Amino acid sequence: MKRWQKALQDNYGTPTIELVSGKGSVVKDANGNTYLDFLAGIATNVLGHAHPAIVKSVTKQISTLGHVSNFYAHPNVLELAEKLQKLTGDKGARVFFCNSGAEANEAALKLSRKTGKYKVVATQEAFHGRTMGALSLTGQPSKRNPFKPLIKGIKHVPFGDSAVMKRVITKKTAMVIVEPIMGEAGVIVPPSDYLKNLRQYCDDNGALLVFDCVQTGMGRTGDWFGYEYSGIKPDVITLAKGLGGGLPLGAMIALGSASKLFVAGDHGSTFGGNPVATAAALSVISAIEKEKILSHVDEVGEYLLTELALIPGVTEVRGAGLLIGLTLNAPVAKALTKKCQDLGALINAPGDSTIRIAPALNVSMKQAQKFVVIFSQAMKEVSHV
């Protein structure tokens, strides 16, 4: 902790533990303690730690070709772009690679300017990143206020409210951006017809519909992107987190006519589509397919949704697949997170009475059962504080 405080800036505060190794869904700290990792690098390590396929592909790639910039092509970037194109079901889709979710959303924001319009509709409490453009889209005042003035022309409305969206989307709207399920806000699931309604409103007004799938994507919800249940397609998909399986990689995928908006020179990223990061991503997609992980996500997710709802002190459990949010009956989320850590499980408290869990997609049922025991015990102990 002293070394951290002396060498790193204070934007994160100071971590309480130092992790030194991991395998699958178990990590070890510098003192030799082990933990069930039910946060997975904030929904990022979709295959857990040290997955053999990722280790093999990254090792092979870094010993072959490390980095080429965006002046040249390489096999991995071509194959990954084609894979993502196929997953969207749109043969006309085109991919832009970057390094993070914030960068992917910055790219989407720039893309929307190519429509000739600049007004944007986003949602309150949404999280789209912390760079200035992405922060302008983020609907959390605590993160926005210290850095005003931000980009103008962005209106935030309540998430899940179709009626309000219908009123604010106009012919002047360049894009509407939403998360299929809000992650950072506490895993908030919208009404079943919400995304379908947004598609109609955007079509009626010539606006781009952008789905921020940074947290819901790459199998997290049991589907590849997290919006599939709606039966519609967006104009733009933004990805990161699980895409690289732990390596920094983001993508902005434009579908249909939106794929033709960027022309040469409009945007770029030195590291975007890096050979090593894209090698990891190809391994992630291959493993999800070969190991039938999407059906496993549904099974383990259903178990957790059911069992966590039975624990005293939990008033609501929501989510899809292995992106799960819980509401507690008291503002003890931070104390609960600390207690779970003491008992051997890592989780996240996005709010005073809200818990978020997002383990690796290949977490075992046995590990899920162990987590429920730990969480239940932690709730008991925190409730007596």
XYZ file of C-alpha atoms in Angstrom:
385
model
C 0.000 0.000 0.000
C 2.863 2.388 0.811
C 4.544 1.626 -2.525
C 1.260 2.261 -4.364
C 0.719 5.603 -2.619
C 4.258 6.740 -3.385
C 4.334 5.737 -7.058
C 0.773 5.846 -8.432
C -1.708 8.683 -8.740
C -4.644 8.624 -6.344
C -7.485 8.302 -8.862
C -8.249 4.718 -7.745
C -7.546 5.171 -4.070
C -5.306 2.456 -2.653
C -6.119 -1.240 -3.213
C -6.302 -3.414 -0.092
C -4.759 -6.537 -1.639
C -2.111 -7.297 -4.261
C -2.915 -10.190 -6.604
C 0.078 -12.139 -7.897
C -1.306 -15.197 -9.722
C -4.474 -16.877 -10.907
C -5.818 -19.991 -12.556
C -9.359 -20.214 -13.844
C -11.641 -18.464 -11.346
C -9.185 -18.589 -8.433
C -6.604 -15.880 -7.692
C -3.852 -15.646 -5.089
C -2.588 -12.551 -3.295
C 0.917 -11.597 -2.158
C 0.274 -13.135 1.261
C -0.713 -16.511 -0.166
C -4.472 -16.097 0.366
C -6.761 -17.432 -2.360
C -10.056 -15.983 -3.586
C -12.907 -16.951 -5.855
C -12.757 -14.245 -8.504
C -16.383 -13.265 -9.105
C -15.526 -9.944 -10.715
C -13.122 -11.272 -13.398
C -11.351 -7.983 -13.982
C -14.754 -6.246 -14.224
C -16.368 -8.743 -16.622
C -13.151 -8.984 -18.648
C -11.450 -12.330 -17.971
C -14.217 -14.309 -19.668
C -12.129 -17.509 -19.695
C -10.630 -16.871 -16.268
C -6.911 -16.610 -15.601
C -4.178 -18.474 -17.509
C -6.547 -20.252 -19.880
C -4.342 -22.660 -21.884
C -5.689 -21.536 -25.265
C -4.947 -17.863 -24.583
C -1.527 -18.625 -23.112
C -0.622 -20.723 -26.159
C -1.831 -18.257 -28.782
C -0.354 -15.164 -27.126
C 2.993 -16.867 -26.512
C 3.186 -18.010 -30.118
C 2.207 -14.599 -31.455
C 4.554 -12.485 -29.343
C 7.429 -14.713 -30.498
C 6.384 -14.279 -34.130
C 5.126 -10.711 -34.670
C 4.532 -8.284 -31.826
C 3.205 -5.063 -33.306
C 2.787 -3.578 -36.783
C 0.734 -0.358 -36.247
C -2.182 0.398 -38.560
C -0.029 0.900 -41.652
C 0.022 -2.838 -42.354
C -2.306 -5.815 -42.279
C -1.657 -9.088 -40.456
C -3.531 -12.421 -40.372
C -5.097 -12.071 -36.917
C -6.759 -8.706 -37.500
C -8.303 -9.977 -40.735
C -9.570 -13.192 -39.172
C -10.961 -11.489 -36.065
C -12.766 -8.811 -38.077
C -14.348 -11.534 -40.213
C -15.339 -13.498 -37.089
C -17.033 -10.468 -35.530
C -18.707 -9.642 -38.820
C -20.132 -13.155 -38.912
C -21.349 -12.945 -35.306
C -23.365 -9.816 -36.119
C -25.160 -11.654 -38.938
C -24.518 -8.661 -41.218
C -22.191 -9.312 -44.161
C -21.874 -5.566 -44.664
C -20.607 -4.919 -41.131
C -17.171 -3.327 -40.801
C -14.910 -3.308 -37.732
C -12.649 -0.661 -36.197
C -10.265 -1.955 -33.517
C -9.033 0.035 -30.534
C -7.909 -0.745 -26.968
C -10.827 -0.169 -24.597
C -14.535 0.410 -24.237
C -14.060 4.147 -23.823
C -12.156 4.256 -27.117
C -14.835 2.189 -28.849
C -17.499 4.641 -27.674
C -15.343 7.610 -28.710
C -15.190 6.042 -32.173
C -18.976 5.644 -32.222
C -19.400 9.281 -31.211
C -17.100 10.412 -34.026
C -18.915 8.130 -36.459
C -22.220 9.795 -35.569
C -20.784 13.188 -36.555
C -20.389 11.848 -40.108
C -24.201 11.910 -40.364
C -23.968 15.708 -40.453
C -25.737 15.960 -37.088
C -24.345 16.265 -33.569
C -27.167 15.845 -31.037
C -27.012 12.636 -28.986
C -29.407 10.907 -26.612
C -27.944 8.793 -23.807
C -29.332 7.550 -20.484
C -29.049 8.603 -16.889
C -26.690 6.466 -14.782
C -25.182 4.907 -17.935
C -21.448 4.288 -18.070
C -19.669 4.631 -21.409
C -16.127 5.490 -20.300
C -14.051 8.285 -18.790
C -12.290 9.937 -21.741
C -13.868 13.314 -22.524
C -16.196 12.163 -25.292
C -17.162 8.935 -23.542
C -17.555 10.829 -20.264
C -19.929 13.221 -22.020
C -22.054 10.166 -22.886
C -21.819 8.750 -19.347
C -24.886 9.628 -17.300
C -23.327 9.751 -13.835
C -22.983 13.305 -12.409
C -20.348 12.290 -9.843
C -18.007 11.317 -12.680
C -18.975 14.181 -15.010
C -19.174 17.241 -12.799
C -15.447 17.695 -11.960
C -14.603 17.854 -15.679
C -17.208 20.211 -17.103
C -17.633 21.710 -19.620
C -18.091 18.507 -21.586
C -19.272 17.972 -25.165
C -22.487 19.853 -25.893
C -25.631 18.472 -27.471
C -25.929 15.323 -25.332
C -29.215 14.751 -23.489
C -29.606 12.157 -20.741
C -32.987 10.558 -20.088
C -34.165 7.780 -17.735
C -33.103 4.286 -18.819
C -35.901 1.947 -19.853
C -38.493 4.686 -20.453
C -39.679 4.323 -24.066
C -42.145 7.212 -23.837
C -39.450 9.721 -22.906
C -37.157 8.373 -25.623
C -39.887 8.813 -28.222
C -40.220 12.488 -27.239
C -36.520 13.369 -27.265
C -35.361 11.549 -30.428
C -35.860 13.994 -33.308
C -34.703 14.590 -36.873
C -31.740 16.458 -35.351
C -30.551 13.388 -33.389
C -27.293 11.908 -34.688
C -27.281 8.866 -32.419
C -28.866 7.178 -29.444
C -26.543 5.131 -27.231
C -27.673 2.625 -24.604
C -26.361 -0.443 -22.820
C -28.565 -3.513 -23.456
C -28.253 -4.050 -19.697
C -26.753 -1.283 -17.590
C -23.636 -2.654 -15.893
C -21.934 0.033 -13.823
C -25.310 1.328 -12.620
C -25.956 -1.976 -10.863
C -27.052 -4.395 -13.621
C -30.346 -2.790 -14.629
C -32.456 -4.740 -17.135
C -34.827 -2.666 -19.336
C -38.412 -3.615 -20.258
C -38.517 -6.366 -22.898
C -39.756 -4.041 -25.666
C -37.358 -1.158 -24.911
C -34.630 -1.891 -27.462
C -37.198 -2.694 -30.150
C -38.895 0.649 -29.523
C -35.575 2.480 -29.780
C -34.937 0.840 -33.141
C -38.262 2.186 -34.408
C -37.708 5.708 -33.064
C -34.223 5.877 -34.586
C -35.493 4.611 -37.941
C -38.284 7.207 -37.908
C -35.786 10.039 -37.373
C -32.690 8.887 -39.243
C -30.609 8.462 -36.078
C -27.938 5.843 -35.457
C -28.785 3.305 -32.754
C -25.635 2.395 -30.823
C -25.521 -0.513 -28.383
C -22.710 -0.314 -25.856
C -22.032 -4.033 -25.409
C -18.711 -3.502 -23.652
C -19.977 -5.263 -20.532
C -22.771 -7.435 -21.969
C -20.746 -8.694 -24.933
C -18.668 -11.786 -25.634
C -21.072 -14.259 -24.068
C -21.536 -12.473 -20.757
C -25.348 -12.683 -20.937
C -25.472 -16.059 -22.679
C -25.539 -14.410 -26.121
C -22.641 -12.949 -28.098
C -23.625 -9.304 -27.619
C -26.501 -9.125 -25.149
C -29.193 -7.498 -27.310
C -30.181 -10.570 -29.357
C -33.343 -11.245 -27.339
C -34.841 -8.038 -28.757
C -34.931 -9.405 -32.301
C -33.459 -6.210 -33.759
C -30.009 -5.023 -34.811
C -28.296 -1.732 -33.970
C -26.341 0.437 -36.395
C -23.265 0.283 -34.182
C -21.958 -2.183 -31.591
C -19.152 -1.263 -29.204
C -17.114 -4.030 -27.571
C -14.133 -4.391 -25.239
C -13.640 -6.107 -21.854
C -14.193 -9.802 -22.628
C -13.159 -9.432 -26.279
C -9.454 -9.687 -25.459
C -9.865 -12.229 -22.669
C -7.739 -10.060 -20.372
C -5.664 -8.234 -22.972
C -6.540 -4.639 -23.950
C -8.735 -4.762 -27.031
C -11.862 -2.879 -28.089
C -13.946 -2.754 -31.240
C -16.511 -0.491 -32.840
C -18.596 -2.458 -35.344
C -20.727 -0.473 -37.789
C -23.554 -2.329 -39.533
C -25.475 -1.605 -42.712
C -25.077 1.851 -44.214
C -23.289 3.064 -41.063
C -20.305 0.911 -42.084
C -19.590 3.330 -44.930
C -19.481 6.539 -42.857
C -15.781 6.451 -41.971
C -13.400 7.080 -44.858
C -9.595 7.019 -45.006
C -8.060 9.323 -42.410
C -11.198 9.775 -40.279
C -9.982 7.837 -37.251
C -7.108 5.687 -36.006
C -5.381 3.884 -33.175
C -1.700 2.946 -33.013
C -2.297 -0.207 -30.978
C -5.781 -1.031 -32.301
C -5.930 -4.559 -33.706
C -2.510 -5.429 -32.308
C -1.392 -8.961 -33.344
C -1.021 -10.207 -29.751
C -4.350 -8.834 -28.509
C -6.213 -10.140 -31.560
C -4.562 -13.555 -31.100
C -6.060 -13.636 -27.610
C -9.482 -12.613 -28.943
C -9.465 -15.372 -31.551
C -8.709 -17.865 -28.773
C -11.574 -16.480 -26.694
C -14.122 -16.878 -29.489
C -12.812 -20.337 -30.397
C -12.957 -21.555 -26.778
C -16.476 -20.187 -26.247
C -17.616 -22.116 -29.316
C -15.686 -25.354 -28.726
C -16.437 -25.595 -25.002
C -20.135 -24.706 -25.506
C -19.732 -21.953 -22.949
C -22.878 -19.993 -23.858
C -25.164 -22.788 -22.649
C -22.989 -23.148 -19.538
C -23.416 -19.432 -18.851
C -27.196 -19.866 -18.937
C -27.057 -22.829 -16.549
C -24.749 -21.323 -13.930
C -26.385 -17.910 -14.260
C -29.836 -19.363 -13.593
C -28.491 -21.152 -10.512
C -26.970 -17.953 -9.110
C -30.052 -15.844 -9.860
C -32.212 -18.382 -8.021
C -29.996 -19.095 -5.024
C -28.862 -15.529 -4.319
C -32.493 -14.376 -4.226
C -33.117 -16.728 -1.275
C -30.479 -15.128 0.959
C -31.902 -12.959 3.776
C -31.115 -9.288 3.227
C -31.226 -9.563 -0.573
C -34.330 -7.783 -1.850
C -33.790 -8.180 -5.612
C -31.609 -10.207 -7.974
C -31.504 -9.299 -11.662
C -29.441 -9.696 -14.785
C -28.791 -12.202 -17.554
C -26.287 -15.010 -17.804
C -23.305 -14.181 -15.607
C -23.898 -10.448 -15.329
C -25.845 -10.241 -12.086
C -26.862 -7.383 -9.828
C -28.293 -7.546 -6.316
C -30.120 -4.970 -4.226
C -29.675 -5.208 -0.456
C -32.161 -4.136 2.219
C -29.563 -1.855 3.835
C -26.654 0.341 2.654
C -24.039 -2.274 3.544
C -22.702 -3.101 0.066
C -19.162 -1.864 0.711
C -18.965 -3.675 4.056
C -20.332 -6.793 2.375
C -17.692 -6.591 -0.356
C -14.965 -6.395 2.291
C -16.481 -9.303 4.241
C -16.688 -11.464 1.113
C -13.025 -10.659 0.454
C -12.151 -11.729 4.007
C -14.050 -14.990 3.439
C -12.404 -15.618 0.073
C -14.531 -14.109 -2.715
C -14.077 -10.959 -4.822
C -17.159 -8.934 -5.815
C -18.004 -5.282 -6.520
C -20.268 -2.677 -4.903
C -21.324 -0.096 -7.530
C -23.676 1.524 -4.998
C -24.332 1.692 -1.249
C -26.931 -1.067 -1.449
C -26.002 -2.660 -4.769
C -23.710 -5.595 -5.566
C -22.415 -6.645 -8.998
C -20.976 -10.050 -9.792
C -19.483 -11.049 -13.145
C -17.337 -14.194 -12.873
C -15.505 -15.915 -15.717
C -17.933 -17.531 -18.143
C -16.368 -20.943 -17.528
C -16.696 -20.744 -13.734
C -17.729 -24.193 -12.518
C -21.039 -25.019 -10.876
C -19.080 -26.177 -7.823
C -17.409 -22.770 -7.590
C -20.781 -21.071 -7.975
C -22.125 -23.172 -5.099
C -19.135 -22.262 -2.947
C -19.673 -18.590 -3.757
C -23.311 -18.746 -2.614
C -22.156 -20.192 0.733
C -19.562 -17.417 1.152
C -21.994 -14.678 0.141
C -24.673 -15.997 2.514
C -22.205 -16.095 5.403
C -20.977 -12.598 4.609
C -24.551 -11.276 4.586
C -25.160 -12.806 8.003
C -22.044 -11.227 9.473
C -22.656 -7.808 7.909
C -26.278 -7.796 9.059
C -25.080 -8.091 12.672
C -22.701 -5.145 12.377
